[in-house]
Amino acid sequence: LIFIVCLHLQVNCQEAVLHISDGSLYRDYCLVYNHSWTPLEDTLVKAPTYKLVNLTSTMLCDTSGVQQEAVKGKALVVMRGQCNFSQKAIVAQTLGAKALLIASNTTLITPSANESEYPKVHIPLALMRYMDFLTAERVFGEGMEVKLYVPQYSKIDPNIAVLLLIAIATVALGGLWSGACERERLKSYAAGGGAEEHKTDSSRVLYSPLSIIIFVIVMCGMLVLMYFFYNVLVYIIIVIFCFATASALFSCLDAVLDLIRCGTLSFSVRSILLASVCISVAVIWGVYRNEDGWIWILQNLLGIAFCLNFMKTITLSNFKICVILLTLLLLYDVFFVFITPFFTKNGVSIMVQVALGPDARCGHKALAAVVSPTPIPVVMRVPRFSAWAQNLCGLQFSILGYGDIIVPGLLVAYCSRFDVWINSRKKVYFISCGFAYLLGLVLTFAVMLLSGMGQPALLYLVPFTLITSAVVAGCRGEMRQFWTGTTYEVRRAAYEEQSQNCSVPSLSHNNQHTSSGA
């Protein structure tokens, strides 16, 4: 599945900070409020201080059982339930309270009321977790003073650099790995072992436009099914993710051991140990996938391994296939991000709801996404480092879909293999396409930050990478070869002719054979 880069989503919920102290000690807790109903100060200094009165023994739906003298000029904390938020607030105002905190045993939601009741409430109103209040009561006892405020922070968060690094490093490594595998295959052909090598080769070559079209149609169907049957299919996706990432991690680690020439153990023993490690990592992720504090690191590690292995395994046979695949997926991405909000009940795109989960929410003024308790695990996610106050309500993440790495990465991998085919020592195609991917990703983030809304990353990545690759091929006079590619049979025949020196032949040398093979 292809997902957007999602930093900025406009969803009606706002997080604030409850600052509790007793004069010497202080703690901060999560609040959820409605900024258009009861606005709060934006700094701790500006926020007024209130004595807190514990009325969690009542729902405060009326004034019975509450002495006005005990609560006048103070902040109240009451339990959620029985009556609506505005009724509780009006009762608190009648008693002379200056702020109202509603303790909730369930999920925090944005407090709201009928339009006619909004003007009647003049005091700050917010929801807090009941467990947070019990914790604060144990720490501070009865002498609690509170401040309610909404800290401001910059839209630009350092986690953008982390996402960029993950994406660029994964695409670059995947391209280099694909090129290295191609070089090894060509050497095997030159040495006369092409047939056996081809039989054991695990790569899958996409060469038919029809197969590409069917692939995209299947993806559309899967996304729609995920939208309607998310609560069931998400667990199937999680199981598939565990198997796929364990296998991908095994492939990556095995390649690393081969690279560093780790041969002290026999092949079978090494394979068993590697398989045990990879399966254990996948199982740990599956068990602790809802632990936001640290599991995102493990998910990103598995995601990087999955993307690398995908780019090495799935190969595009020529530039024509690259153009068809990337263009169709660009249209797919734009449709499910920009068009589907017109058809959904809540006005949120199908792509966003599938990427984050149906229970996902986002903070006020375009905060990062607070993902669903059971999100679909096909995104890189990094928590916002600067939004410490909003993270009190739950870590807020910036996300980048695997598709935004894999899809352009397949083109980068093709460029890397083409460099091998034409014996380009400077890797001109690979470097230029990788640099175009970097520029496209930077532009995606820039547009997202300026517009304050999520962007379909392929809208920028696909044109940048395709146009750059085509321009390089045109300037070098190799567009025909670049467009048609070549086949393993043609390369094997060419290598057998030059097996004495084992040099890599230029595609232009056997161009008369390529069109029929590709």
Coordinates of N, CA and C in Angstrom, one line a residue, residues 227-317:
Y227 N -10.5 0.0 4.4 CA -11.4 1.1 4.9 C -12.7 0.6 5.5
F228 N -13.3 -0.4 4.8 CA -14.6 -0.9 5.3 C -14.5 -2.0 6.4
F229 N -13.4 -2.7 6.3 CA -13.2 -3.8 7.3 C -11.9 -3.7 8.0
Y230 N -11.6 -2.5 8.5 CA -10.3 -2.3 9.1 C -10.1 -3.2 10.3
N231 N -11.1 -3.2 11.2 CA -11.0 -3.9 12.5 C -10.7 -5.4 12.4
V232 N -11.0 -5.9 11.2 CA -10.7 -7.4 11.0 C -9.4 -7.5 10.2
L233 N -9.3 -6.8 9.1 CA -8.1 -7.0 8.2 C -6.8 -6.5 8.8
V234 N -6.9 -5.6 9.8 CA -5.7 -5.0 10.3 C -4.8 -6.1 11.0
Y235 N -5.5 -7.1 11.6 CA -4.8 -8.2 12.3 C -4.2 -9.2 11.3
I236 N -4.9 -9.3 10.2 CA -4.3 -10.2 9.1 C -3.0 -9.5 8.6
I237 N -3.1 -8.2 8.4 CA -1.9 -7.4 7.9 C -0.8 -7.5 8.9
I238 N -1.1 -7.4 10.2 CA -0.1 -7.5 11.2 C 0.7 -8.9 11.2
V239 N -0.1 -10.0 11.0 CA 0.5 -11.3 10.9 C 1.4 -11.4 9.6
I240 N 0.9 -10.9 8.5 CA 1.7 -10.9 7.3 C 2.9 -10.1 7.4
F241 N 2.8 -8.9 8.1 CA 3.9 -8.0 8.3 C 5.0 -8.7 9.1
C242 N 4.6 -9.5 10.1 CA 5.6 -10.2 11.0 C 6.4 -11.2 10.1
F243 N 5.6 -12.0 9.3 CA 6.3 -13.0 8.5 C 7.2 -12.3 7.5
A244 N 6.7 -11.3 6.8 CA 7.4 -10.7 5.7 C 8.7 -10.0 6.2
T245 N 8.5 -9.3 7.4 CA 9.7 -8.5 7.9 C 10.7 -9.5 8.5
A246 N 10.3 -10.6 9.1 CA 11.3 -11.5 9.6 C 12.1 -12.1 8.4
S247 N 11.4 -12.4 7.3 CA 12.1 -12.9 6.2 C 13.1 -11.9 5.6
A248 N 12.6 -10.6 5.5 CA 13.4 -9.6 4.9 C 14.6 -9.3 5.8
L249 N 14.4 -9.3 7.1 CA 15.5 -9.0 8.0 C 16.6 -10.1 7.9
F250 N 16.1 -11.4 7.7 CA 17.0 -12.5 7.5 C 17.9 -12.3 6.3
S251 N 17.2 -11.9 5.2 CA 17.9 -11.6 3.9 C 18.9 -10.5 4.1
C252 N 18.6 -9.4 4.8 CA 19.5 -8.3 5.0 C 20.7 -8.7 5.8
L253 N 20.4 -9.3 7.0 CA 21.5 -9.7 7.9 C 22.4 -10.8 7.2
D254 N 21.8 -11.7 6.4 CA 22.6 -12.7 5.8 C 23.6 -12.0 4.7
A255 N 23.1 -11.0 4.1 CA 23.9 -10.3 3.1 C 25.0 -9.5 3.8
V256 N 24.7 -8.9 5.0 CA 25.7 -8.2 5.7 C 26.8 -9.2 6.2
L257 N 26.5 -10.3 6.7 CA 27.5 -11.3 7.1 C 28.3 -11.8 5.9
D258 N 27.7 -11.9 4.7 CA 28.5 -12.2 3.6 C 29.4 -11.1 3.2
L259 N 29.0 -9.9 3.4 CA 29.8 -8.7 3.0 C 31.0 -8.6 3.9
I260 N 30.9 -8.9 5.2 CA 32.0 -8.8 6.1 C 32.8 -10.1 6.2
R261 N 32.3 -11.1 5.4 CA 33.0 -12.4 5.3 C 33.0 -13.1 6.6
C262 N 31.9 -13.2 7.2 CA 31.7 -13.9 8.5 C 31.5 -15.4 8.2
G263 N 32.6 -16.1 8.1 CA 32.4 -17.5 7.7 C 32.9 -18.5 8.8
T264 N 33.0 -18.1 10.1 CA 33.4 -18.9 11.1 C 32.4 -20.1 11.4
L265 N 31.2 -19.8 11.1 CA 30.1 -20.9 11.4 C 29.7 -21.5 10.0
S266 N 29.3 -22.7 10.1 CA 28.8 -23.4 8.9 C 27.5 -22.6 8.4
F267 N 27.2 -22.8 7.2 CA 26.0 -22.1 6.6 C 24.7 -22.5 7.3
S268 N 24.5 -23.8 7.6 CA 23.3 -24.2 8.3 C 23.2 -23.6 9.7
V269 N 24.3 -23.6 10.4 CA 24.2 -23.1 11.8 C 24.0 -21.6 11.8
R270 N 24.7 -20.9 10.8 CA 24.4 -19.5 10.7 C 23.0 -19.1 10.3
S271 N 22.4 -19.9 9.4 CA 21.1 -19.7 9.0 C 20.1 -19.9 10.2
I272 N 20.3 -20.9 11.0 CA 19.4 -21.2 12.1 C 19.5 -20.1 13.1
L273 N 20.7 -19.6 13.4 CA 20.9 -18.5 14.4 C 20.2 -17.2 13.9
L274 N 20.5 -16.9 12.6 CA 19.9 -15.7 12.0 C 18.4 -15.8 12.0
A275 N 17.8 -17.0 11.6 CA 16.4 -17.1 11.6 C 15.8 -16.9 13.0
S276 N 16.5 -17.5 14.0 CA 16.0 -17.3 15.4 C 15.9 -15.9 15.8
V277 N 17.0 -15.1 15.5 CA 17.1 -13.7 15.8 C 15.9 -12.9 15.1
C278 N 15.8 -13.2 13.8 CA 14.8 -12.4 13.0 C 13.4 -12.7 13.5
I279 N 13.1 -14.0 13.7 CA 11.7 -14.3 14.2 C 11.5 -13.7 15.6
S280 N 12.5 -13.7 16.4 CA 12.3 -13.2 17.8 C 12.0 -11.7 17.7
V281 N 12.7 -11.0 16.8 CA 12.5 -9.5 16.6 C 11.1 -9.3 16.2
A282 N 10.6 -10.0 15.2 CA 9.3 -9.8 14.7 C 8.2 -10.2 15.7
V283 N 8.5 -11.2 16.5 CA 7.5 -11.5 17.6 C 7.5 -10.5 18.6
I284 N 8.6 -9.9 19.0 CA 8.7 -8.9 20.0 C 7.9 -7.7 19.5
W285 N 8.1 -7.3 18.2 CA 7.3 -6.2 17.7 C 5.8 -6.5 17.8
G286 N 5.4 -7.7 17.4 CA 4.0 -8.1 17.4 C 3.4 -8.0 18.8
V287 N 4.1 -8.4 19.8 CA 3.6 -8.4 21.2 C 3.5 -7.0 21.7
Y288 N 4.6 -6.2 21.5 CA 4.6 -4.9 22.1 C 4.4 -3.8 21.1
R289 N 3.6 -4.0 20.0 CA 3.4 -3.0 19.0 C 2.7 -1.8 19.4
N290 N 2.0 -1.9 20.6 CA 1.2 -0.7 21.0 C 2.0 0.1 22.1
E291 N 3.3 -0.3 22.3 CA 4.1 0.5 23.3 C 4.8 1.6 22.5
D292 N 4.1 2.8 22.5 CA 4.6 3.9 21.7 C 6.0 4.4 22.1
G293 N 6.3 4.2 23.4 CA 7.6 4.8 23.9 C 8.8 4.4 23.2
W294 N 8.8 3.1 22.7 CA 10.1 2.6 22.1 C 9.8 1.7 20.9
I295 N 8.6 1.2 20.7 CA 8.4 0.2 19.6 C 8.6 0.8 18.2
W296 N 8.4 2.1 18.1 CA 8.6 2.7 16.8 C 10.0 2.5 16.2
I297 N 11.0 2.4 17.1 CA 12.4 2.1 16.7 C 12.4 0.7 16.0
L298 N 11.8 -0.3 16.7 CA 11.9 -1.6 16.1 C 11.0 -1.7 14.8
Q299 N 9.9 -1.0 14.8 CA 9.1 -1.0 13.6 C 9.8 -0.4 12.4
N300 N 10.5 0.7 12.7 CA 11.3 1.3 11.6 C 12.5 0.4 11.1
L301 N 13.1 -0.3 12.1 CA 14.1 -1.3 11.7 C 13.6 -2.4 10.8
L302 N 12.4 -2.9 11.2 CA 11.8 -4.0 10.3 C 11.3 -3.4 9.0
G303 N 10.8 -2.1 9.0 CA 10.4 -1.5 7.8 C 11.5 -1.3 6.8
I304 N 12.7 -0.8 7.4 CA 13.8 -0.6 6.5 C 14.3 -1.9 5.8
A305 N 14.3 -3.0 6.6 CA 14.7 -4.3 6.1 C 13.7 -4.8 5.0
F306 N 12.4 -4.5 5.3 CA 11.3 -4.9 4.3 C 11.5 -4.1 3.0
C307 N 11.7 -2.8 3.1 CA 11.9 -2.0 1.9 C 13.2 -2.4 1.1
L308 N 14.3 -2.7 1.8 CA 15.5 -3.1 1.2 C 15.3 -4.4 0.4
N309 N 14.7 -5.3 1.1 CA 14.5 -6.7 0.5 C 13.6 -6.6 -0.7
F310 N 12.5 -5.7 -0.6 CA 11.6 -5.6 -1.7 C 12.3 -5.0 -2.9
M311 N 13.1 -4.0 -2.7 CA 13.8 -3.3 -3.8 C 14.8 -4.3 -4.5
K312 N 15.4 -5.2 -3.7 CA 16.3 -6.1 -4.2 C 15.6 -7.3 -5.0
T313 N 14.5 -7.6 -4.4 CA 13.8 -8.8 -5.0 C 12.9 -8.5 -6.2
I314 N 12.2 -7.4 -6.2 CA 11.3 -7.0 -7.3 C 12.1 -6.0 -8.2
T315 N 12.3 -6.5 -9.5 CA 13.1 -5.7 -10.4 C 12.2 -5.3 -11.6
L316 N 12.3 -4.0 -12.0 CA 11.6 -3.6 -13.2 C 12.5 -3.7 -14.4
S317 N 12.0 -4.3 -15.5 CA 12.8 -4.8 -16.6 C 13.3 -3.6 -17.4

